[in-house]
Amino acid sequence: MTTYTLSDSGQMQIILTLSPGWRWQVAVVAEDKTVDFDLYVSDSSGQEISKDNSSNADAYCTFDAVGDGKYTLLVKSKKGSGQYSLDINPVGPIQKETQEEAQKSKTTLSGRGSSGTTIKEILKEGLSDQEKIEILQAHNNWRAKYGVQPMEWSETLTQKAQAWAKELANRGFKLEHSPAPPRIYGENIAYGGNTNLSSRELDLTAQRVVDLWGNEVNDYDYETNTCAPGKVCGHYTQVVWKNSQRVGGGTLKGIIEDTNGNRSVQEIWVCQYDPPGNFVGQKPY
């Protein structure tokens, strides 16, 4: 790895040409952990596609190389001066997420939406400030169990997650991941439904959603880094993925009516993660 030096409040640009069709991780590793480095990645058109400006000495960005494969790294020293090394590694080929993966966080609650349904009334759209706190805390509680550093809340990811939650609601509350690419973030989805319009017993909460994902640990074998046969555990591994530093979320709940006139309450929850997790061949922590 090449070593660079930055003065306090200094910055440096580095031009890269990467193999398209692959997901790459760029790491800025500070030799002095009292220094705070930020990392920004832009494509050949100048559009920013990834950044890490958290309050940490090191900075990580993960992104999919497409098109001409030309990217510009901008490294900034936010606090202090010192040396850093730049580590650039291919994570693996870009893979389309499967429908099976999208189904992983489906609960046993009844009343899943389908095409042909109509949203008659929106009961809730977006997370309250308290729910944002609860989702973040629930994630960090799971991470703390395995000695993983806590994440920060991201409003940028929240906007993207909310937009996808709304799209899924418009599709009849289907469980489908957002297209990747263009999405370069990790993503967990949860669904709940209830045919009793006056009951709130089966409603999802921020804590319940994250625990739904976290409890997949019961089907995960750390030694082999695999799920139990016939089980899925990728939502758990994303929750505790050590390199994920930011999370944001969205939700939409509504009363829907199917083509037979039957009504039910259905809701969708989406969280997105930056940098993303669940790379083939890597353990979460």
PDB file of C-alpha atoms in Angstrom:
ATOM      1  CA  MET A   1       0.000   0.000   0.000  1.00  0.00           C
ATOM      2  CA  THR A   2       1.179   3.518  -0.845  1.00  0.00           C
ATOM      3  CA  THR A   3       1.574   5.993   2.026  1.00  0.00           C
ATOM      4  CA  TYR A   4       0.551   9.647   1.685  1.00  0.00           C
ATOM      5  CA  THR A   5       0.880  12.662   3.962  1.00  0.00           C
ATOM      6  CA  LEU A   6      -1.764  15.354   4.492  1.00  0.00           C
ATOM      7  CA  SER A   7      -1.485  18.549   6.524  1.00  0.00           C
ATOM      8  CA  ASP A   8      -4.280  19.772   8.770  1.00  0.00           C
ATOM      9  CA  SER A   9      -7.293  20.760   6.597  1.00  0.00           C
ATOM     10  CA  GLY A  10      -5.393  19.610   3.515  1.00  0.00           C
ATOM     11  CA  GLN A  11      -6.782  17.518   0.686  1.00  0.00           C
ATOM     12  CA  MET A  12      -5.507  15.261  -2.101  1.00  0.00           C
ATOM     13  CA  GLN A  13      -7.028  13.949  -5.339  1.00  0.00           C
ATOM     14  CA  ILE A  14      -6.208  10.500  -6.702  1.00  0.00           C
ATOM     15  CA  ILE A  15      -7.361   9.249 -10.111  1.00  0.00           C
ATOM     16  CA  LEU A  16      -8.256   5.555 -10.455  1.00  0.00           C
ATOM     17  CA  THR A  17      -9.109   3.280 -13.336  1.00  0.00           C
ATOM     18  CA  LEU A  18     -10.937   0.187 -12.084  1.00  0.00           C
ATOM     19  CA  SER A  19     -12.295  -2.894 -13.815  1.00  0.00           C
ATOM     20  CA  PRO A  20     -16.014  -2.320 -14.555  1.00  0.00           C
ATOM     21  CA  GLY A  21     -18.481  -4.956 -13.416  1.00  0.00           C
ATOM     22  CA  TRP A  22     -16.849  -5.315 -10.020  1.00  0.00           C
ATOM     23  CA  ARG A  23     -17.640  -3.933  -6.570  1.00  0.00           C
ATOM     24  CA  TRP A  24     -14.657  -2.177  -5.026  1.00  0.00           C
ATOM     25  CA  GLN A  25     -13.756  -1.056  -1.516  1.00  0.00           C
ATOM     26  CA  VAL A  26     -11.397   1.867  -0.953  1.00  0.00           C
ATOM     27  CA  ALA A  27      -9.963   2.308   2.540  1.00  0.00           C
ATOM     28  CA  VAL A  28      -8.065   5.305   3.891  1.00  0.00           C
ATOM     29  CA  VAL A  29      -6.193   3.985   6.916  1.00  0.00           C
ATOM     30  CA  ALA A  30      -4.678   6.579   9.244  1.00  0.00           C
ATOM     31  CA  GLU A  31      -1.372   5.777  10.937  1.00  0.00           C
ATOM     32  CA  ASP A  32      -2.232   8.205  13.752  1.00  0.00           C
ATOM     33  CA  LYS A  33      -5.759   7.471  15.002  1.00  0.00           C
ATOM     34  CA  THR A  34      -6.131  11.004  16.406  1.00  0.00           C
ATOM     35  CA  VAL A  35      -6.301  12.316  12.829  1.00  0.00           C
ATOM     36  CA  ASP A  36      -9.706  12.377  11.098  1.00  0.00           C
ATOM     37  CA  PHE A  37      -9.696  11.648   7.365  1.00  0.00           C
ATOM     38  CA  ASP A  38     -12.711  11.921   5.038  1.00  0.00           C
ATOM     39  CA  LEU A  39     -13.074  10.164   1.678  1.00  0.00           C
ATOM     40  CA  TYR A  40     -15.206  11.132  -1.334  1.00  0.00           C
ATOM     41  CA  VAL A  41     -15.537   9.158  -4.581  1.00  0.00           C
ATOM     42  CA  SER A  42     -16.747  10.689  -7.872  1.00  0.00           C
ATOM     43  CA  ASP A  43     -17.239   9.112 -11.286  1.00  0.00           C
ATOM     44  CA  SER A  44     -15.849  10.441 -14.587  1.00  0.00           C
ATOM     45  CA  SER A  45     -18.769  12.872 -14.922  1.00  0.00           C
ATOM     46  CA  GLY A  46     -17.924  14.436 -11.565  1.00  0.00           C
ATOM     47  CA  GLN A  47     -20.963  13.008  -9.763  1.00  0.00           C
ATOM     48  CA  GLU A  48     -20.290  11.957  -6.172  1.00  0.00           C
ATOM     49  CA  ILE A  49     -21.220   8.282  -5.778  1.00  0.00           C
ATOM     50  CA  SER A  50     -19.890   7.465  -2.314  1.00  0.00           C
ATOM     51  CA  LYS A  51     -18.469   9.202   0.728  1.00  0.00           C
ATOM     52  CA  ASP A  52     -17.373   8.614   4.298  1.00  0.00           C
ATOM     53  CA  ASN A  53     -17.199  11.806   6.337  1.00  0.00           C
ATOM     54  CA  SER A  54     -17.936  10.235   9.715  1.00  0.00           C
ATOM     55  CA  SER A  55     -15.936  11.224  12.769  1.00  0.00           C
ATOM     56  CA  ASN A  56     -13.455   8.360  12.515  1.00  0.00           C
ATOM     57  CA  ALA A  57      -9.744   8.278  11.773  1.00  0.00           C
ATOM     58  CA  ASP A  58     -10.177   5.806   8.918  1.00  0.00           C
ATOM     59  CA  ALA A  59     -12.585   6.147   5.997  1.00  0.00           C
ATOM     60  CA  TYR A  60     -14.190   3.450   3.848  1.00  0.00           C
ATOM     61  CA  CYS A  61     -16.162   3.646   0.601  1.00  0.00           C
ATOM     62  CA  THR A  62     -17.673   0.749  -1.318  1.00  0.00           C
ATOM     63  CA  PHE A  63     -19.080   1.221  -4.801  1.00  0.00           C
ATOM     64  CA  ASP A  64     -19.788  -0.577  -8.068  1.00  0.00           C
ATOM     65  CA  ALA A  65     -17.477   0.197 -10.968  1.00  0.00           C
ATOM     66  CA  VAL A  66     -19.444   0.680 -14.191  1.00  0.00           C
ATOM     67  CA  GLY A  67     -19.008   2.477 -17.505  1.00  0.00           C
ATOM     68  CA  ASP A  68     -15.439   3.553 -18.223  1.00  0.00           C
ATOM     69  CA  GLY A  69     -14.231   2.579 -14.722  1.00  0.00           C
ATOM     70  CA  LYS A  70     -12.615   5.984 -14.106  1.00  0.00           C
ATOM     71  CA  TYR A  71     -13.041   7.459 -10.620  1.00  0.00           C
ATOM     72  CA  THR A  72     -11.615  10.323  -8.593  1.00  0.00           C
ATOM     73  CA  LEU A  73     -10.826   9.944  -4.902  1.00  0.00           C
ATOM     74  CA  LEU A  74     -10.759  13.061  -2.756  1.00  0.00           C
ATOM     75  CA  VAL A  75      -9.104  12.565   0.632  1.00  0.00           C
ATOM     76  CA  LYS A  76      -9.475  15.384   3.155  1.00  0.00           C
ATOM     77  CA  SER A  77      -7.934  15.890   6.569  1.00  0.00           C
ATOM     78  CA  LYS A  78     -10.754  17.133   8.766  1.00  0.00           C
ATOM     79  CA  LYS A  79      -8.674  17.173  11.934  1.00  0.00           C
ATOM     80  CA  GLY A  80      -4.918  17.074  12.359  1.00  0.00           C
ATOM     81  CA  SER A  81      -2.089  16.185  10.006  1.00  0.00           C
ATOM     82  CA  GLY A  82      -0.486  12.829   9.403  1.00  0.00           C
ATOM     83  CA  GLN A  83       0.119   9.916   7.119  1.00  0.00           C
ATOM     84  CA  TYR A  84      -2.402   7.498   5.678  1.00  0.00           C
ATOM     85  CA  SER A  85      -2.275   4.442   3.476  1.00  0.00           C
ATOM     86  CA  LEU A  86      -4.681   3.787   0.626  1.00  0.00           C
ATOM     87  CA  ASP A  87      -5.989   0.250   0.270  1.00  0.00           C
ATOM     88  CA  ILE A  88      -7.990  -0.545  -2.902  1.00  0.00           C
ATOM     89  CA  ASN A  89      -9.474  -4.018  -3.254  1.00  0.00           C
ATOM     90  CA  PRO A  90     -12.066  -5.727  -5.450  1.00  0.00           C
ATOM     91  CA  VAL A  91     -14.819  -7.187  -3.277  1.00  0.00           C
ATOM     92  CA  GLY A  92     -16.411  -9.334  -5.966  1.00  0.00           C
ATOM     93  CA  PRO A  93     -18.382  -9.177  -9.190  1.00  0.00           C
ATOM     94  CA  ILE A  94     -21.602  -7.176  -9.167  1.00  0.00           C
ATOM     95  CA  GLN A  95     -24.412  -9.621  -8.501  1.00  0.00           C
ATOM     96  CA  LYS A  96     -28.132  -9.135  -8.901  1.00  0.00           C
ATOM     97  CA  GLU A  97     -30.038  -9.831  -5.720  1.00  0.00           C
ATOM     98  CA  THR A  98     -32.471 -12.697  -5.939  1.00  0.00           C
ATOM     99  CA  GLN A  99     -36.153 -12.815  -5.160  1.00  0.00           C
ATOM    100  CA  GLU A 100     -35.345 -15.367  -2.450  1.00  0.00           C
ATOM    101  CA  GLU A 101     -33.158 -12.797  -0.708  1.00  0.00           C
ATOM    102  CA  ALA A 102     -35.956 -10.233  -0.913  1.00  0.00           C
ATOM    103  CA  GLN A 103     -38.298 -12.692   0.795  1.00  0.00           C
ATOM    104  CA  LYS A 104     -35.977 -13.263   3.746  1.00  0.00           C
ATOM    105  CA  SER A 105     -37.527 -10.801   6.149  1.00  0.00           C
ATOM    106  CA  LYS A 106     -41.144 -11.694   5.454  1.00  0.00           C
ATOM    107  CA  THR A 107     -42.860 -12.231   8.812  1.00  0.00           C
ATOM    108  CA  THR A 108     -45.555 -14.741   9.595  1.00  0.00           C
ATOM    109  CA  LEU A 109     -48.071 -11.929   9.794  1.00  0.00           C
ATOM    110  CA  SER A 110     -51.079 -12.348   7.497  1.00  0.00           C
ATOM    111  CA  GLY A 111     -52.374 -10.213   4.637  1.00  0.00           C
ATOM    112  CA  ARG A 112     -49.438  -9.716   2.305  1.00  0.00           C
ATOM    113  CA  GLY A 113     -50.171  -7.323  -0.523  1.00  0.00           C
ATOM    114  CA  SER A 114     -50.182  -8.329  -4.149  1.00  0.00           C
ATOM    115  CA  SER A 115     -50.580  -6.704  -7.525  1.00  0.00           C
ATOM    116  CA  GLY A 116     -54.110  -5.546  -8.202  1.00  0.00           C
ATOM    117  CA  THR A 117     -54.537  -4.058  -4.739  1.00  0.00           C
ATOM    118  CA  THR A 118     -55.437  -0.426  -4.170  1.00  0.00           C
ATOM    119  CA  ILE A 119     -54.256   1.777  -1.319  1.00  0.00           C
ATOM    120  CA  LYS A 120     -57.444   3.226   0.164  1.00  0.00           C
ATOM    121  CA  GLU A 121     -55.866   5.170   2.992  1.00  0.00           C
ATOM    122  CA  ILE A 122     -52.308   5.941   4.091  1.00  0.00           C
ATOM    123  CA  LEU A 123     -52.035   5.503   7.855  1.00  0.00           C
ATOM    124  CA  LYS A 124     -48.377   6.355   8.217  1.00  0.00           C
ATOM    125  CA  GLU A 125     -45.604   7.549   5.913  1.00  0.00           C
ATOM    126  CA  GLY A 126     -42.072   7.992   7.190  1.00  0.00           C
ATOM    127  CA  LEU A 127     -40.383   7.514  10.544  1.00  0.00           C
ATOM    128  CA  SER A 128     -40.871   9.776  13.516  1.00  0.00           C
ATOM    129  CA  ASP A 129     -37.793  11.235  15.203  1.00  0.00           C
ATOM    130  CA  GLN A 130     -38.323   8.782  18.056  1.00  0.00           C
ATOM    131  CA  GLU A 131     -38.494   5.819  15.677  1.00  0.00           C
ATOM    132  CA  LYS A 132     -35.232   6.892  14.068  1.00  0.00           C
ATOM    133  CA  ILE A 133     -33.607   6.858  17.500  1.00  0.00           C
ATOM    134  CA  GLU A 134     -35.111   3.457  18.256  1.00  0.00           C
ATOM    135  CA  ILE A 135     -34.001   1.883  14.970  1.00  0.00           C
ATOM    136  CA  LEU A 136     -30.456   3.173  15.400  1.00  0.00           C
ATOM    137  CA  GLN A 137     -30.297   2.022  19.012  1.00  0.00           C
ATOM    138  CA  ALA A 138     -31.701  -1.395  18.148  1.00  0.00           C
ATOM    139  CA  HIS A 139     -29.048  -1.847  15.453  1.00  0.00           C
ATOM    140  CA  ASN A 140     -26.270  -0.751  17.782  1.00  0.00           C
ATOM    141  CA  ASN A 141     -27.486  -3.041  20.563  1.00  0.00           C
ATOM    142  CA  TRP A 142     -27.177  -6.009  18.216  1.00  0.00           C
ATOM    143  CA  ARG A 143     -23.747  -4.818  17.079  1.00  0.00           C
ATOM    144  CA  ALA A 144     -22.541  -4.389  20.650  1.00  0.00           C
ATOM    145  CA  LYS A 145     -23.279  -8.068  21.341  1.00  0.00           C
ATOM    146  CA  TYR A 146     -20.530  -8.982  18.892  1.00  0.00           C
ATOM    147  CA  GLY A 147     -18.058  -6.222  19.669  1.00  0.00           C
ATOM    148  CA  VAL A 148     -18.900  -4.214  16.540  1.00  0.00           C
ATOM    149  CA  GLN A 149     -18.672  -0.414  16.526  1.00  0.00           C
ATOM    150  CA  PRO A 150     -21.994   1.496  16.523  1.00  0.00           C
ATOM    151  CA  MET A 151     -23.428   3.097  13.398  1.00  0.00           C
ATOM    152  CA  GLU A 152     -24.603   6.660  12.863  1.00  0.00           C
ATOM    153  CA  TRP A 153     -27.974   7.771  11.484  1.00  0.00           C
ATOM    154  CA  SER A 154     -27.981   9.025   7.887  1.00  0.00           C
ATOM    155  CA  GLU A 155     -30.714  11.280   6.531  1.00  0.00           C
ATOM    156  CA  THR A 156     -29.409  10.658   3.016  1.00  0.00           C
ATOM    157  CA  LEU A 157     -30.042   6.929   3.407  1.00  0.00           C
ATOM    158  CA  THR A 158     -33.373   7.690   5.093  1.00  0.00           C
ATOM    159  CA  GLN A 159     -34.572   9.590   2.025  1.00  0.00           C
ATOM    160  CA  LYS A 160     -33.574   6.711  -0.266  1.00  0.00           C
ATOM    161  CA  ALA A 161     -35.126   4.073   1.997  1.00  0.00           C
ATOM    162  CA  GLN A 162     -38.367   6.050   2.298  1.00  0.00           C
ATOM    163  CA  ALA A 163     -38.597   6.451  -1.461  1.00  0.00           C
ATOM    164  CA  TRP A 164     -38.282   2.686  -1.903  1.00  0.00           C
ATOM    165  CA  ALA A 165     -40.811   1.961   0.862  1.00  0.00           C
ATOM    166  CA  LYS A 166     -43.302   4.174  -0.986  1.00  0.00           C
ATOM    167  CA  GLU A 167     -42.536   2.427  -4.271  1.00  0.00           C
ATOM    168  CA  LEU A 168     -43.119  -0.998  -2.698  1.00  0.00           C
ATOM    169  CA  ALA A 169     -46.424   0.200  -1.254  1.00  0.00           C
ATOM    170  CA  ASN A 170     -47.484   1.370  -4.700  1.00  0.00           C
ATOM    171  CA  ARG A 171     -46.590  -2.081  -6.019  1.00  0.00           C
ATOM    172  CA  GLY A 172     -48.986  -3.693  -3.571  1.00  0.00           C
ATOM    173  CA  PHE A 173     -46.555  -3.984  -0.643  1.00  0.00           C
ATOM    174  CA  LYS A 174     -44.392  -6.454  -2.529  1.00  0.00           C
ATOM    175  CA  LEU A 175     -41.097  -7.569  -1.021  1.00  0.00           C
ATOM    176  CA  GLU A 176     -38.513  -6.581  -3.614  1.00  0.00           C
ATOM    177  CA  HIS A 177     -35.083  -5.062  -3.261  1.00  0.00           C
ATOM    178  CA  SER A 178     -34.367  -1.798  -5.029  1.00  0.00           C
ATOM    179  CA  PRO A 179     -32.305  -2.306  -8.207  1.00  0.00           C
ATOM    180  CA  ALA A 180     -28.578  -2.693  -7.657  1.00  0.00           C
ATOM    181  CA  PRO A 181     -27.087  -0.942  -9.508  1.00  0.00           C
ATOM    182  CA  PRO A 182     -27.933   1.939  -9.321  1.00  0.00           C
ATOM    183  CA  ARG A 183     -28.288   1.275  -5.568  1.00  0.00           C
ATOM    184  CA  ILE A 184     -24.849   0.891  -3.993  1.00  0.00           C
ATOM    185  CA  TYR A 185     -26.017   0.504  -0.405  1.00  0.00           C
ATOM    186  CA  GLY A 186     -26.964  -2.521   1.658  1.00  0.00           C
ATOM    187  CA  GLU A 187     -30.688  -3.022   2.196  1.00  0.00           C
ATOM    188  CA  ASN A 188     -33.003  -4.863   4.601  1.00  0.00           C
ATOM    189  CA  ILE A 189     -36.777  -5.040   4.140  1.00  0.00           C
ATOM    190  CA  ALA A 190     -39.548  -6.156   6.511  1.00  0.00           C
ATOM    191  CA  TYR A 191     -43.279  -6.562   5.927  1.00  0.00           C
ATOM    192  CA  GLY A 192     -46.299  -6.792   8.208  1.00  0.00           C
ATOM    193  CA  GLY A 193     -50.024  -7.105   7.632  1.00  0.00           C
ATOM    194  CA  ASN A 194     -53.286  -7.579   9.487  1.00  0.00           C
ATOM    195  CA  THR A 195     -56.789  -8.257   8.225  1.00  0.00           C
ATOM    196  CA  ASN A 196     -58.288  -6.868  11.458  1.00  0.00           C
ATOM    197  CA  LEU A 197     -58.419  -3.151  10.696  1.00  0.00           C
ATOM    198  CA  SER A 198     -59.069  -2.132  14.294  1.00  0.00           C
ATOM    199  CA  SER A 199     -56.295  -4.230  15.881  1.00  0.00           C
ATOM    200  CA  ARG A 200     -52.777  -2.931  16.402  1.00  0.00           C
ATOM    201  CA  GLU A 201     -51.484  -6.172  17.942  1.00  0.00           C
ATOM    202  CA  LEU A 202     -49.569  -7.231  14.843  1.00  0.00           C
ATOM    203  CA  ASP A 203     -48.200  -3.799  14.001  1.00  0.00           C
ATOM    204  CA  LEU A 204     -44.467  -3.628  13.476  1.00  0.00           C
ATOM    205  CA  THR A 205     -42.358  -1.320  15.634  1.00  0.00           C
ATOM    206  CA  ALA A 206     -38.803  -0.115  15.146  1.00  0.00           C
ATOM    207  CA  GLN A 207     -37.529  -2.566  17.752  1.00  0.00           C
ATOM    208  CA  ARG A 208     -39.560  -5.438  16.372  1.00  0.00           C
ATOM    209  CA  VAL A 209     -38.301  -4.874  12.825  1.00  0.00           C
ATOM    210  CA  VAL A 210     -34.623  -4.874  13.802  1.00  0.00           C
ATOM    211  CA  ASP A 211     -35.103  -7.877  16.089  1.00  0.00           C
ATOM    212  CA  LEU A 212     -36.787  -9.691  13.213  1.00  0.00           C
ATOM    213  CA  TRP A 213     -33.559  -9.299  11.281  1.00  0.00           C
ATOM    214  CA  GLY A 214     -31.232  -9.800  14.234  1.00  0.00           C
ATOM    215  CA  ASN A 215     -32.850 -13.034  15.341  1.00  0.00           C
ATOM    216  CA  GLU A 216     -31.676 -14.639  12.115  1.00  0.00           C
ATOM    217  CA  VAL A 217     -28.471 -15.213  14.114  1.00  0.00           C
ATOM    218  CA  ASN A 218     -30.141 -18.445  15.230  1.00  0.00           C
ATOM    219  CA  ASP A 219     -29.743 -19.711  11.650  1.00  0.00           C
ATOM    220  CA  TYR A 220     -26.184 -18.440  11.140  1.00  0.00           C
ATOM    221  CA  ASP A 221     -22.950 -20.419  11.636  1.00  0.00           C
ATOM    222  CA  TYR A 222     -20.048 -18.036  12.161  1.00  0.00           C
ATOM    223  CA  GLU A 223     -17.347 -20.666  11.722  1.00  0.00           C
ATOM    224  CA  THR A 224     -18.528 -21.659   8.249  1.00  0.00           C
ATOM    225  CA  ASN A 225     -20.052 -18.238   7.502  1.00  0.00           C
ATOM    226  CA  THR A 226     -23.190 -19.923   6.183  1.00  0.00           C
ATOM    227  CA  CYS A 227     -26.911 -20.051   6.914  1.00  0.00           C
ATOM    228  CA  ALA A 228     -28.582 -23.234   8.163  1.00  0.00           C
ATOM    229  CA  PRO A 229     -29.964 -25.407   5.335  1.00  0.00           C
ATOM    230  CA  GLY A 230     -33.165 -23.919   3.981  1.00  0.00           C
ATOM    231  CA  LYS A 231     -32.772 -20.797   6.128  1.00  0.00           C
ATOM    232  CA  VAL A 232     -31.718 -17.224   5.457  1.00  0.00           C
ATOM    233  CA  CYS A 233     -29.532 -15.034   7.655  1.00  0.00           C
ATOM    234  CA  GLY A 234     -28.366 -12.170   5.444  1.00  0.00           C
ATOM    235  CA  HIS A 235     -30.417  -9.547   7.260  1.00  0.00           C
ATOM    236  CA  TYR A 236     -28.646 -10.402  10.515  1.00  0.00           C
ATOM    237  CA  THR A 237     -25.196 -10.231   8.935  1.00  0.00           C
ATOM    238  CA  GLN A 238     -26.015  -6.822   7.418  1.00  0.00           C
ATOM    239  CA  VAL A 239     -27.181  -5.485  10.793  1.00  0.00           C
ATOM    240  CA  VAL A 240     -23.847  -6.444  12.421  1.00  0.00           C
ATOM    241  CA  TRP A 241     -21.548  -5.927   9.397  1.00  0.00           C
ATOM    242  CA  LYS A 242     -18.486  -4.255  10.894  1.00  0.00           C
ATOM    243  CA  ASN A 243     -17.692  -1.976   7.939  1.00  0.00           C
ATOM    244  CA  SER A 244     -21.219  -0.535   7.740  1.00  0.00           C
ATOM    245  CA  GLN A 245     -21.046   2.860   9.434  1.00  0.00           C
ATOM    246  CA  ARG A 246     -24.359   4.525   8.606  1.00  0.00           C
ATOM    247  CA  VAL A 247     -28.001   3.446   8.510  1.00  0.00           C
ATOM    248  CA  GLY A 248     -31.221   5.137   7.468  1.00  0.00           C
ATOM    249  CA  GLY A 249     -34.769   3.881   7.242  1.00  0.00           C
ATOM    250  CA  GLY A 250     -38.269   4.461   5.970  1.00  0.00           C
ATOM    251  CA  THR A 251     -41.738   2.989   6.310  1.00  0.00           C
ATOM    252  CA  LEU A 252     -45.221   3.211   4.881  1.00  0.00           C
ATOM    253  CA  LYS A 253     -48.437   1.756   6.305  1.00  0.00           C
ATOM    254  CA  GLY A 254     -51.813   1.793   4.636  1.00  0.00           C
ATOM    255  CA  ILE A 255     -55.225   0.181   4.272  1.00  0.00           C
ATOM    256  CA  ILE A 256     -55.408  -1.696   0.994  1.00  0.00           C
ATOM    257  CA  GLU A 257     -58.298  -3.273  -0.866  1.00  0.00           C
ATOM    258  CA  ASP A 258     -57.936  -6.249  -3.187  1.00  0.00           C
ATOM    259  CA  THR A 259     -59.957  -6.984  -6.307  1.00  0.00           C
ATOM    260  CA  ASN A 260     -62.592  -8.815  -4.196  1.00  0.00           C
ATOM    261  CA  GLY A 261     -63.163  -5.804  -1.939  1.00  0.00           C
ATOM    262  CA  ASN A 262     -61.303  -7.288   1.033  1.00  0.00           C
ATOM    263  CA  ARG A 263     -59.411  -4.767   3.122  1.00  0.00           C
ATOM    264  CA  SER A 264     -56.311  -5.157   5.285  1.00  0.00           C
ATOM    265  CA  VAL A 265     -53.649  -3.048   6.989  1.00  0.00           C
ATOM    266  CA  GLN A 266     -50.230  -3.556   5.440  1.00  0.00           C
ATOM    267  CA  GLU A 267     -46.873  -1.960   6.092  1.00  0.00           C
ATOM    268  CA  ILE A 268     -43.354  -2.069   4.702  1.00  0.00           C
ATOM    269  CA  TRP A 269     -40.102  -1.095   6.436  1.00  0.00           C
ATOM    270  CA  VAL A 270     -36.805  -0.479   4.639  1.00  0.00           C
ATOM    271  CA  CYS A 271     -33.321   0.174   6.011  1.00  0.00           C
ATOM    272  CA  GLN A 272     -30.267   0.976   3.906  1.00  0.00           C
ATOM    273  CA  TYR A 273     -26.610   0.742   4.939  1.00  0.00           C
ATOM    274  CA  ASP A 274     -23.395   2.474   3.913  1.00  0.00           C
ATOM    275  CA  PRO A 275     -20.945   0.943   3.255  1.00  0.00           C
ATOM    276  CA  PRO A 276     -22.971  -2.152   2.327  1.00  0.00           C
ATOM    277  CA  GLY A 277     -22.321  -5.585   3.797  1.00  0.00           C
ATOM    278  CA  ASN A 278     -22.803  -9.216   2.810  1.00  0.00           C
ATOM    279  CA  PHE A 279     -19.867  -9.643   0.480  1.00  0.00           C
ATOM    280  CA  VAL A 280     -19.148 -13.191  -0.627  1.00  0.00           C
ATOM    281  CA  GLY A 281     -16.226 -14.756   1.258  1.00  0.00           C
ATOM    282  CA  GLN A 282     -16.202 -12.175   4.052  1.00  0.00           C
ATOM    283  CA  LYS A 283     -17.446 -12.604   7.620  1.00  0.00           C
ATOM    284  CA  PRO A 284     -19.541  -9.832   9.171  1.00  0.00           C
ATOM    285  CA  TYR A 285     -17.076  -9.219  12.038  1.00  0.00           C
TER     286      TYR A 285
END
